[in-house]
XYZ file of C-alpha atoms in Angstrom:
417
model
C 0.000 0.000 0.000
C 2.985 2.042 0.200
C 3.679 2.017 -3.092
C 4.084 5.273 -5.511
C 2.958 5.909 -8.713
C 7.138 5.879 -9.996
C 7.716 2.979 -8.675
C 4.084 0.641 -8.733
C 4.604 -0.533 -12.066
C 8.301 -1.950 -11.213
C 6.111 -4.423 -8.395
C 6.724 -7.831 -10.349
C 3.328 -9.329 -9.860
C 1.867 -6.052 -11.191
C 4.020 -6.178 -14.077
C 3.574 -9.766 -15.261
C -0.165 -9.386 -14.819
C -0.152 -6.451 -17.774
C 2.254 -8.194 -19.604
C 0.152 -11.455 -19.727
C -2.891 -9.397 -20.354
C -4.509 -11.145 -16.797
C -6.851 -7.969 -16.522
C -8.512 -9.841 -13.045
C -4.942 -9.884 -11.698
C -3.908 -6.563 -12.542
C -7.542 -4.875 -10.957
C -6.581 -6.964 -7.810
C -2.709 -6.193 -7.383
C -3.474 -2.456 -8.246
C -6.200 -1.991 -5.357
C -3.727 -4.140 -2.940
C -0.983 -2.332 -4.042
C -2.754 0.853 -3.749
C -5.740 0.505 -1.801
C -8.449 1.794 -4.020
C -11.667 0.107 -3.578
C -13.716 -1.358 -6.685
C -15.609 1.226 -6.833
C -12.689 4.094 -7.217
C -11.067 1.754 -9.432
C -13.678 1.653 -11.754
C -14.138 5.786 -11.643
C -10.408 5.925 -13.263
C -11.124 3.182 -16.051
C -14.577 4.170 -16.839
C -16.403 0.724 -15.806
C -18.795 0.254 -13.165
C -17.667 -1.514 -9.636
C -19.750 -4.583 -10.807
C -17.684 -4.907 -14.240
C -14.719 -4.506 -12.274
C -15.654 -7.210 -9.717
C -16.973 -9.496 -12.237
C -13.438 -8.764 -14.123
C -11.413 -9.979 -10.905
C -13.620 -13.027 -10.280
C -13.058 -14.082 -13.946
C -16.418 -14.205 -14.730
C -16.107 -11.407 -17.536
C -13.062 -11.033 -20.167
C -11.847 -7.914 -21.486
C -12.222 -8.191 -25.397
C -12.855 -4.858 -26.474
C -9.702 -2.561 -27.849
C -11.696 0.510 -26.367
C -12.079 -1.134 -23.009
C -8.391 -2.202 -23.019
C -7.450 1.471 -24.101
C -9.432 3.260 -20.886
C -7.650 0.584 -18.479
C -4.182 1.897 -19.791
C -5.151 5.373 -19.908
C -6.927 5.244 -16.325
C -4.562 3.331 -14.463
C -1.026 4.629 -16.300
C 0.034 1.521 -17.454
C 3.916 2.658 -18.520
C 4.338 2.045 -22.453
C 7.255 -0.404 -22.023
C 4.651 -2.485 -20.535
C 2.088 -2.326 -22.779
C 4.628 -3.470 -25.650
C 3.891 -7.315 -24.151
C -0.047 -7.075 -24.182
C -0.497 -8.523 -27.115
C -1.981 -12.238 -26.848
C 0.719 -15.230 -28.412
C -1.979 -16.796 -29.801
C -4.115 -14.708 -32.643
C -6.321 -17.308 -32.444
C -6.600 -16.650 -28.702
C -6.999 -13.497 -28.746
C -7.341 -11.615 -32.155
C -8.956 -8.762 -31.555
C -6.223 -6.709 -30.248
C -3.300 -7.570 -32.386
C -5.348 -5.898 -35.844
C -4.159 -3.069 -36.846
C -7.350 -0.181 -36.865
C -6.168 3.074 -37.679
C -8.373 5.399 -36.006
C -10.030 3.208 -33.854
C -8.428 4.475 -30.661
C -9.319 8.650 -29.753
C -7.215 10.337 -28.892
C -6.003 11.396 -24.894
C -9.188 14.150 -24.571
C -11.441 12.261 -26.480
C -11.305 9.195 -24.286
C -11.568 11.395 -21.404
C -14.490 12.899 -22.744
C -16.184 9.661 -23.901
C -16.083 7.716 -20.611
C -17.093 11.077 -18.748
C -20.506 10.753 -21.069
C -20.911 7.314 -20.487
C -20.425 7.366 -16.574
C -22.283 10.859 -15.953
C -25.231 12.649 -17.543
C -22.982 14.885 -19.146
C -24.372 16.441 -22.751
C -22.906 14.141 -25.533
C -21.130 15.812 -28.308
C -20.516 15.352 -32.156
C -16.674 14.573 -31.443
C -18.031 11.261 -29.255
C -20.301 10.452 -31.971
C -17.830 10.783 -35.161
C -15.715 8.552 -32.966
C -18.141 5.683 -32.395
C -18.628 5.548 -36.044
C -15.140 5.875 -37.161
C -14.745 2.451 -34.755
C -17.962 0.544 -36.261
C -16.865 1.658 -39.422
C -13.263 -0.582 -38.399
C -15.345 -3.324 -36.472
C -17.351 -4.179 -39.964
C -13.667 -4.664 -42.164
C -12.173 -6.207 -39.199
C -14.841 -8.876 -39.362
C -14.508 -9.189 -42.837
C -11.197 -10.609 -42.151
C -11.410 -12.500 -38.858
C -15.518 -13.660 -39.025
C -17.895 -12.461 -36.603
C -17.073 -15.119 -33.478
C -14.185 -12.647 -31.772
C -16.378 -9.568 -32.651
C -19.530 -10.502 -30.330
C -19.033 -9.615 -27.413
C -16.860 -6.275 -28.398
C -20.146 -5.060 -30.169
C -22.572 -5.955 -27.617
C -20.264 -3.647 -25.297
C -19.387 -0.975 -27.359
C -23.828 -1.062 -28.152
C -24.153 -0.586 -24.442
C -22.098 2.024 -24.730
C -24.449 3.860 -27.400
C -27.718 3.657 -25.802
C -26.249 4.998 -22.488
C -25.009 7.813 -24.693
C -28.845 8.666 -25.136
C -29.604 10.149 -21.781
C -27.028 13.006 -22.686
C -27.818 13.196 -25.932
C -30.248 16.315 -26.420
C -31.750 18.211 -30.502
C -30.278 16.156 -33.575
C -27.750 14.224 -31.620
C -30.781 12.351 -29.834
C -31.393 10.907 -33.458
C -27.960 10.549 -34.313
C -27.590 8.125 -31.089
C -30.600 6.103 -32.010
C -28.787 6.268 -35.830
C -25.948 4.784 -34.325
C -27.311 2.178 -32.104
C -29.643 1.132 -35.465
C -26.188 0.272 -37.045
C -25.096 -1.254 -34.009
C -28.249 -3.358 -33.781
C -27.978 -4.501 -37.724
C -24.320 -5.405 -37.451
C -25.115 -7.794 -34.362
C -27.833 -9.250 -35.963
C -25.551 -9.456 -39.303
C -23.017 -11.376 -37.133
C -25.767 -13.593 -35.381
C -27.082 -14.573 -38.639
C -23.558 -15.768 -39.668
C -23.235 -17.755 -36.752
C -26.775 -19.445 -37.197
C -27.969 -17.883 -34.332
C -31.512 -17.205 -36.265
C -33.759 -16.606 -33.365
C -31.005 -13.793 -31.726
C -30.413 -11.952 -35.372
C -34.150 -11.176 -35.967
C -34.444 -9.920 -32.363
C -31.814 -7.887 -33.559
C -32.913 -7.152 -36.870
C -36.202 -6.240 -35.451
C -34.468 -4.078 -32.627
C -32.638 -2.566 -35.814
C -35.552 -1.142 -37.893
C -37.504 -0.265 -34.855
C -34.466 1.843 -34.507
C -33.907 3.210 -37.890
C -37.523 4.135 -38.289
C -37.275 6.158 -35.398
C -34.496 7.927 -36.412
C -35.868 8.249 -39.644
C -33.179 6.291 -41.562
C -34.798 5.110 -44.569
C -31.730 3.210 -45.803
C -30.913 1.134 -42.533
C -35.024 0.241 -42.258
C -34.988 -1.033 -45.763
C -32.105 -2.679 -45.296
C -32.850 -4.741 -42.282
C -35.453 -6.233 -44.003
C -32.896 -6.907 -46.958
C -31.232 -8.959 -44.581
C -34.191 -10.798 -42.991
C -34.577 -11.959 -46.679
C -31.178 -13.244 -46.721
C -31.829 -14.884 -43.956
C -34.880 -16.454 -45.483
C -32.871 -17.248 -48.484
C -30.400 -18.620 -46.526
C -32.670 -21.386 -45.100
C -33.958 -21.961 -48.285
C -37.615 -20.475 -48.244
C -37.120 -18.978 -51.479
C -40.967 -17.230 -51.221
C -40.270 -15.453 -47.887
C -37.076 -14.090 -49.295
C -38.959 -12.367 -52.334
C -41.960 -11.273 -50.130
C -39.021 -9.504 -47.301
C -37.011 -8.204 -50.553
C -39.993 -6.556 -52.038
C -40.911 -5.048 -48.572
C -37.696 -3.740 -48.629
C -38.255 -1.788 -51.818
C -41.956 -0.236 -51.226
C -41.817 0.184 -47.499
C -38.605 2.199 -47.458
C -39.079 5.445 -50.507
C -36.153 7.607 -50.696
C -33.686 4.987 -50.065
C -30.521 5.162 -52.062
C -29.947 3.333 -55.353
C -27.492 0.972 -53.826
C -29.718 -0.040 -51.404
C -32.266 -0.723 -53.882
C -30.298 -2.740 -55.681
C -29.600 -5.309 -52.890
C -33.136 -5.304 -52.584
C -33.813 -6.391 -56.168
C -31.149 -8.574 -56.076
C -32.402 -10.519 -52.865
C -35.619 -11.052 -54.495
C -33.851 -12.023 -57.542
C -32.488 -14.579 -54.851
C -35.816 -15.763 -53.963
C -36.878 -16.549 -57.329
C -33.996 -18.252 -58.647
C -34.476 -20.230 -55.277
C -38.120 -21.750 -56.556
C -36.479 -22.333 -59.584
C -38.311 -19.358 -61.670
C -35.261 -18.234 -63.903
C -37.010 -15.721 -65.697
C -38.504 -13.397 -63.345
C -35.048 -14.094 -61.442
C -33.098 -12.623 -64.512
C -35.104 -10.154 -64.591
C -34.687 -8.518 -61.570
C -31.033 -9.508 -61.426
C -30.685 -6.815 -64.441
C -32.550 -4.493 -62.826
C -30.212 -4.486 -59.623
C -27.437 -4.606 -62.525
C -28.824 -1.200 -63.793
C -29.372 0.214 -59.997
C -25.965 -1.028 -58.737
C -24.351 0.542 -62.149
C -25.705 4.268 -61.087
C -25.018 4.155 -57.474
C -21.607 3.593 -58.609
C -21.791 6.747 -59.898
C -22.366 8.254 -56.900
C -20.257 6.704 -54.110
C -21.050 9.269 -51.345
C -24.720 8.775 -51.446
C -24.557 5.628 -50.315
C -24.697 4.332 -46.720
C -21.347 3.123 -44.607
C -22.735 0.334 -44.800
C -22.682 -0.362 -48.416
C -19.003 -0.273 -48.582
C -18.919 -3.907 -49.903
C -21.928 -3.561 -52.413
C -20.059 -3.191 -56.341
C -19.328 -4.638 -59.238
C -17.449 -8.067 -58.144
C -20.418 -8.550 -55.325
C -23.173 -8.309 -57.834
C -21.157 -10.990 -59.984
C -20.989 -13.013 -57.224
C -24.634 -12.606 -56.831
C -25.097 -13.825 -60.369
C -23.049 -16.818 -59.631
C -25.350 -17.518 -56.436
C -28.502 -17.566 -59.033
C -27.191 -19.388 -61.202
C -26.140 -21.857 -58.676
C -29.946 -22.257 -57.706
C -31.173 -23.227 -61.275
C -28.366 -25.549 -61.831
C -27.344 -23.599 -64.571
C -23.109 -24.916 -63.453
C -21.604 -24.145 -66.247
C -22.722 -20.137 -65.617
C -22.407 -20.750 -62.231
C -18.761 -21.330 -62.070
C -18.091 -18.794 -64.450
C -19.726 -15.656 -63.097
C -17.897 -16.774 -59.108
C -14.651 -17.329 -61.029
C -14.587 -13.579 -62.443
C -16.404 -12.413 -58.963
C -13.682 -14.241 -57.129
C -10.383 -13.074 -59.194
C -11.462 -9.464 -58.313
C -12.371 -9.816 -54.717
C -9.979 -7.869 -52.723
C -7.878 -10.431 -49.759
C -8.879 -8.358 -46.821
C -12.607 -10.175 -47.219
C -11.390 -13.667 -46.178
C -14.335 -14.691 -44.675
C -16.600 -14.102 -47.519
C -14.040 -15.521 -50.457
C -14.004 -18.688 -48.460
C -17.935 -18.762 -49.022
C -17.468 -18.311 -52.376
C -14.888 -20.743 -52.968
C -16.767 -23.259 -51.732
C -19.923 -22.406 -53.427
C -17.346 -22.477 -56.885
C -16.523 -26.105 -55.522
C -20.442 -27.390 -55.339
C -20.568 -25.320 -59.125
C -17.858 -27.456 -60.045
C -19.503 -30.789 -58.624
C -22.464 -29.870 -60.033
C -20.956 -29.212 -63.969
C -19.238 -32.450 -63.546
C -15.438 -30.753 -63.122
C -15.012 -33.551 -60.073
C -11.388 -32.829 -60.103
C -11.100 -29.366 -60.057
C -14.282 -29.090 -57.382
C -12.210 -31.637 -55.083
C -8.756 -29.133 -55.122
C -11.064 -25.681 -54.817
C -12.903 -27.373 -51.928
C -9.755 -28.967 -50.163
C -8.053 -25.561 -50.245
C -11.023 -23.906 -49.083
C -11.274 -26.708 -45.513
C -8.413 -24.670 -43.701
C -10.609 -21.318 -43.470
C -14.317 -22.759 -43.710
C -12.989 -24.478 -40.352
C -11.672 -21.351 -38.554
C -13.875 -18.669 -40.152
C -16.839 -20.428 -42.155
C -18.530 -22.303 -39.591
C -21.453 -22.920 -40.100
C -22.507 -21.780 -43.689
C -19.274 -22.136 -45.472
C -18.577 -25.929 -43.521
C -21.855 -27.050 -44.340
C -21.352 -26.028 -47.750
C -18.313 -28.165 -48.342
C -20.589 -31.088 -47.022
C -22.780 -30.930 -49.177
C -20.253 -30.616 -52.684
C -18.873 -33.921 -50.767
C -22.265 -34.808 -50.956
C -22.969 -33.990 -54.810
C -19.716 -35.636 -55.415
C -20.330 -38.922 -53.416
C -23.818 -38.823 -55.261
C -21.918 -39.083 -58.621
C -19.705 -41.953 -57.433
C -16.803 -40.585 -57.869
C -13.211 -41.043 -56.102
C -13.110 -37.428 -55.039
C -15.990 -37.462 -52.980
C -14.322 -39.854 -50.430
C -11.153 -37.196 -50.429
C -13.066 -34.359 -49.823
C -14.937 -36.506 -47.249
C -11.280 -37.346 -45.242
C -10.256 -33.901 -45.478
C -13.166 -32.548 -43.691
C -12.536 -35.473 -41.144
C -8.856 -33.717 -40.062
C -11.312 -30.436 -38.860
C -14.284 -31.883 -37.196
């Protein structure tokens, strides 16, 4: 208890707690060591004495790159320390070892953000710019590392937005409940990946409930977008037109982008029932839609960041895939594919293995085996479910066909389950 603040930090059990990221173990050295209680503890880190408590009793983990930023800041954790925080494992502990410029404010913004979220203080424009600039990171991070590791950092930082909303007074009000919308659709987004269906409409719902009280057109629309996808995704090829065409009339003065992914998702739909026409039809209406939001990059949502050229192609592929038109199939997720940028690992493993099943399907039993062996490694750390269960079934189409490569693609998913 005697300890100063020059020489705390040089206490070895204080030390090799930060080093080995052990938040529990650094809150409980630095209150023995110093003699703060929970509760003043938490004042200086900006989390309330039950987060801290739950923090030393292990029950909670510190995930969040915001959370582990106001810990450092509060307490003083000396840089030469903080050099060693970084988990050994990314697979441990990815989060913290990506590199997201701009995702940490700077000194007087942090200050200013926990002293909003702790108080009733008025919230600011600075704050919100911020919490963007960080979803806006959160949404390309996941890209890259799937939406497991991202949970429980979003569910946090959400908290963190509607406490905002007490403070929040005029046109910030509805810039909070903006904010939270996007919050709301990206945790539904990531339930949905995880086939978590009953927790991503709750969220999607939460989302457009949200958006339509904030009077964001584009986010409302595009909720229901994603409930389509969602529909798609479980094969009820009717719901997803019926949600898709909601999405259109339900939503005017959305922009042209996100009418396009609206046309497209019913597009989708039909393709799914097997009605090509009226599936090709829409599909070059989106084509048209997508073509002219192009033109005009800035009036589309954040959001939307991922909707071009190569997505739509993909898109094509997908509806082609439906009517077993392979041949098309594999050549519209081949061009999609080659143009795909890296960063989006998660999604060109999905549509690797969709070219695989393409493959099966055109009778290239070969080629489909190689795509969808190269494609195990990632669909096992990043594509679970969709992209795993998609390999089983090209094993599937391929074992239907009685050919050799079925069995290898069969063993090969073996080494990951």
């Amino acid at each position: 208890m005697g300890d100063t603040p020059e020489n705390l930090w040089s206490h070895p059990q204080l030390a090799t707690a930060v080093t080995s990221e052990d938040w529990g173990a650094v809150f409980r050295t630095y209150r023995k060591l110093t003699g703060l209680s929970q509760t003043k503890l938490g004042e200086r880190v900006g989390l309330a004495q039950p987060d801290v408590s739950d923090i030393e009793r292990e029950r909670r983990r510190i995930t969040s790159v915001e959370v582990r930023q106001r810990i450092v800041a509060g307490l003083g954790i000396p840089a030469a320390l903080q050099a060693g925080t970084a988990a050994a494992d990314p697979a441990e502990n990815p989060v913290p070892r990506l590199s997201l410029p701009g995702a940490t404010p700077d000194e007087d913004l942090l200050t200013r953000v926990t002293s909003v979220v702790d108080s009733s203080h008025r919230v600011d424009a600075a704050t919100l710019d911020w919490l963007d600039r960080l979803l806006a990171e959160h949404r390309r991070a996941e890209d890259h590392i799937g939406s497991r590791p991202l949970v429980d950092v979003m569910r946090q930082q959400l908290r963190t937005v509607v406490d905002l909303y007490a403070g929040a007074r005029g046109p910030l009000a509805d810039r909070v409940v903006r904010l939270a919308s996007e919050h709301a659709q990206f945790l539904a987004w990531m339930s949905q990946d995880q086939a978590q269906t009953a927790a991503a409409l709750a969220w999607y719902d939460r989302s457009h409930e949200w958006a339509l009280e904030a009077g964001d057109a584009n986010m409302a629309a595009t909720t229901l977008s994603m409930k389509a996808h969602m529909a798609w995704s479980g094969g009820r090829g009717t719901r997803c037109v019926h949600l898709a065409e909601a999405a259109r009339w339900s939503a005017p003065g959305t922009s042209l982008g996100v009418q396009g992914m609206a046309a497209q998702m019913a597009a989708r739909g039909h393709a799914l029932e097997g009605e090509a026409d009226e599936a090709h039809r829409l599909l070059d209406e989106a084509q048209g839609l997508i073509h002219r939001a192009s033109e005009h990059p800035e009036d589309e949502p954040v959001w939307m960041y991922f909707y071009d050229e190569t997505w739509f192609t993909l898109q094509r592929g997908m509806a082609a895939l439906h009517l077993r038109d392979w041949r098309e199939a594999v050549d519209q997720i081949t061009v999609g594919l080659a143009s795909l940028p890296d960063e989006y690992r998660r999604d060109k493993t999905w549509y690797r293995v969709c070219l695989a099943h393409a493959l099966a399907g055109a009778g290239e039993s070969a080629q489909a085996v190689s795509v969808a062996v190269a494609s195990v490694p990632d669909a096992a750390a990043i594509g679970r479910p969709h992209s795993w269960n998609e390999l089983h079934t090209t094993a599937a189409v391929l074992k239907r066909r009685g050919v050799k490569e079925g069995s290898e693609l069969v063993a090969a998913l073996r080494e990951y389950d």
